[in-house]
Amino acid sequence: MKSIYLDHAATTPLSKKALEAMEPYFCETYGNPNSQHVYGREAAKAVAEARQKIAACIGARPSEVYFTSCGTEADNWAIKGAAAQYRDKGRHIITSVIEHPAVYSTCKQLEKYGYEVTYLPVDGEGFVSPESLEGAIREDTVLVSVMYANNEIGTIEPIKELCEIAHRHGALFHTDAVQATGAIRYDVKDLGVDMLSMSAHKFYGPKGMGALYIRNGLRMEKFMTGGEQERAHRGGTSNTPGIVGMSVALEEAMSTLESDGKYVAKIRDRFVKKVLDNIDEIYYNGPKDASRRLPNNANFSFRYIEGESILYSLDLAGISASSGSACSSGSLEPSRTLLSIGVPIGTAHGSIRFSFGKHNTEEEADYAVDELIKTVKRLRAMSPLYKEKK
Ligand SMILES: *Cc1c(COP(=O)(O)O)cnc(C)c1O
């Protein structure tokens, strides 16, 4: 495919090292890790080692890492599991308005089952304020779930602080760290969270693999009833190659986290500067302070034109970006996240997310910027709204 890939927040290419590590577990060491023979033992050993590696990467103990089929499953489990386990204590859950659908829709579903959910607002850069959490938390709040880093505008939330507030009031704390894992160095014990979700395909691991960290000692309802896998909390035959690939990809991402972060941020910053220098009537969405934003994320709203038209033109020019998030594009609803940070509804429709990766080059970013500038000029020249205003 001859297109410049600037959509790493949607998914990343699989690391070659991870692919190589996965290879033997398809056709050779294919045993069921639960089987009592050499095939099973070999597979079980690989799963155990992978669990250890992942635990070490996030400061957890291996017994605190539960494999799931994706980040969405990890989020569903954290929220529904805690809601079910602690329903006699209370039925109030707190989350934020900018959560990924994996959390947001799960909370919406729980509302149908009699739970009450408070959706915390965010400021103009997408930050949840500790004060707003303090104000919303109640006696019957059982769970607070706030994402570590936002998938659309890259905002890194003050997780440690939010978690302390939840705990002070006797509530559990979960964070969707799908965008953060592999991009931000963290330690679950230092953060203090009770649960944390991650997804392999966001850090150059295989698709269809996720994990939920559940703090030891926390009692959690099972998500998938079935066999004894994942300490009898998540039945289903383990995806040995996926698990191995995920662990190798995460180790690799952690080993070069700082240098990769610096590299993509440099490309991103150069890209953003050129866009802002050459295009007027534009919002650069998300935090201005680079230390509080994912290094790979850039998100813009272009007034007077449609994001879908920009995206289509870029695609023709050989540039793959995204309007909003992959999970909500396809729908004509403007992004909930952008509306929450105050982007006017018409302008929110003209939004594009560029998310860079470690294989992108400066030349690619330069080419993308040039095409973007041309595209925006051309579309605006055809826009009656833009002409009227001039
Ligand atoms: C991608 C993403 C998810 C979903 O992960 P999948 O593994 O694709 O199900 C959840 N939360 C955030 C913030 C994401 O970016």
PDB file of C-alpha atoms and ligand atoms in Angstrom, residues 9-11 69-73 75 99-103 147 149-152 176-180 197-202 207-210 327 353, ligand 1:
ATOM      1  CA  ALA A   9      -4.186   5.870  17.436  1.00  0.00           C
ATOM      2  CA  ALA A  10      -6.512   3.533  15.527  1.00  0.00           C
ATOM      3  CA  THR A  11      -3.979   0.742  15.275  1.00  0.00           C
ATOM      4  CA  SER A  69      -9.493 -10.468  23.757  1.00  0.00           C
ATOM      5  CA  CYS A  70      -9.092  -6.690  23.354  1.00  0.00           C
ATOM      6  CA  GLY A  71      -9.029  -3.350  25.135  1.00  0.00           C
ATOM      7  CA  THR A  72     -12.797  -3.105  24.809  1.00  0.00           C
ATOM      8  CA  GLU A  73     -13.222  -6.353  26.713  1.00  0.00           C
ATOM      9  CA  ASP A  75     -12.930  -1.976  29.849  1.00  0.00           C
ATOM     10  CA  GLU A  99     -14.195   8.321  27.383  1.00  0.00           C
ATOM     11  CA  HIS A 100     -13.731   5.883  24.514  1.00  0.00           C
ATOM     12  CA  PRO A 101     -16.983   4.084  23.550  1.00  0.00           C
ATOM     13  CA  ALA A 102     -15.623   0.953  25.278  1.00  0.00           C
ATOM     14  CA  VAL A 103     -16.180   2.777  28.578  1.00  0.00           C
ATOM     15  CA  MET A 147      -9.075   7.315  30.851  1.00  0.00           C
ATOM     16  CA  ALA A 149      -4.904   9.389  27.740  1.00  0.00           C
ATOM     17  CA  ASN A 150      -7.553  10.438  25.250  1.00  0.00           C
ATOM     18  CA  ASN A 151      -7.587   8.766  21.849  1.00  0.00           C
ATOM     19  CA  GLU A 152      -8.800  11.816  19.904  1.00  0.00           C
ATOM     20  CA  ASP A 176      -8.504   2.932  30.356  1.00  0.00           C
ATOM     21  CA  ALA A 177      -4.780   3.079  29.573  1.00  0.00           C
ATOM     22  CA  VAL A 178      -5.122   1.782  26.019  1.00  0.00           C
ATOM     23  CA  GLN A 179      -3.574   4.894  24.466  1.00  0.00           C
ATOM     24  CA  ALA A 180      -1.133   5.437  27.325  1.00  0.00           C
ATOM     25  CA  SER A 197      -6.911  -1.696  30.685  1.00  0.00           C
ATOM     26  CA  MET A 198      -4.490  -2.052  27.794  1.00  0.00           C
ATOM     27  CA  SER A 199      -4.632  -3.275  24.206  1.00  0.00           C
ATOM     28  CA  ALA A 200      -1.778  -4.867  22.262  1.00  0.00           C
ATOM     29  CA  HIS A 201      -2.527  -3.485  18.800  1.00  0.00           C
ATOM     30  CA  LYS A 202      -2.037   0.082  20.024  1.00  0.00           C
ATOM     31  CA  LYS A 207      -4.875  -7.285  17.163  1.00  0.00           C
ATOM     32  CA  GLY A 208      -7.345  -9.147  19.307  1.00  0.00           C
ATOM     33  CA  MET A 209      -5.273  -9.070  22.515  1.00  0.00           C
ATOM     34  CA  GLY A 210      -5.817  -7.000  25.610  1.00  0.00           C
ATOM     35  CA  CYS A 327     -14.708   3.772  16.521  1.00  0.00           C
ATOM     36  CA  ARG A 353      -6.790  13.522  13.744  1.00  0.00           C
TER      37      ARG A 353
HETATM   38  C1  LIG B   1      -8.500   1.523  20.851  1.00  0.00           C
HETATM   39  C2  LIG B   1      -9.034   1.922  22.174  1.00  0.00           C
HETATM   40  C3  LIG B   1      -9.857   1.046  22.927  1.00  0.00           C
HETATM   41  C4  LIG B   1     -10.326  -0.269  22.377  1.00  0.00           C
HETATM   42  O1  LIG B   1      -9.311  -1.219  22.269  1.00  0.00           O
HETATM   43  P1  LIG B   1      -9.552  -2.494  21.314  1.00  0.00           P
HETATM   44  O2  LIG B   1      -8.437  -3.413  21.627  1.00  0.00           O
HETATM   45  O3  LIG B   1      -9.499  -1.983  19.920  1.00  0.00           O
HETATM   46  O4  LIG B   1     -10.875  -3.058  21.667  1.00  0.00           O
HETATM   47  C5  LIG B   1     -10.270   1.446  24.173  1.00  0.00           C
HETATM   48  N1  LIG B   1      -9.902   2.635  24.671  1.00  0.00           N
HETATM   49  C6  LIG B   1      -9.113   3.502  24.008  1.00  0.00           C
HETATM   50  C7  LIG B   1      -8.721   4.784  24.653  1.00  0.00           C
HETATM   51  C8  LIG B   1      -8.657   3.168  22.737  1.00  0.00           C
HETATM   52  O5  LIG B   1      -7.888   4.030  22.080  1.00  0.00           O
END
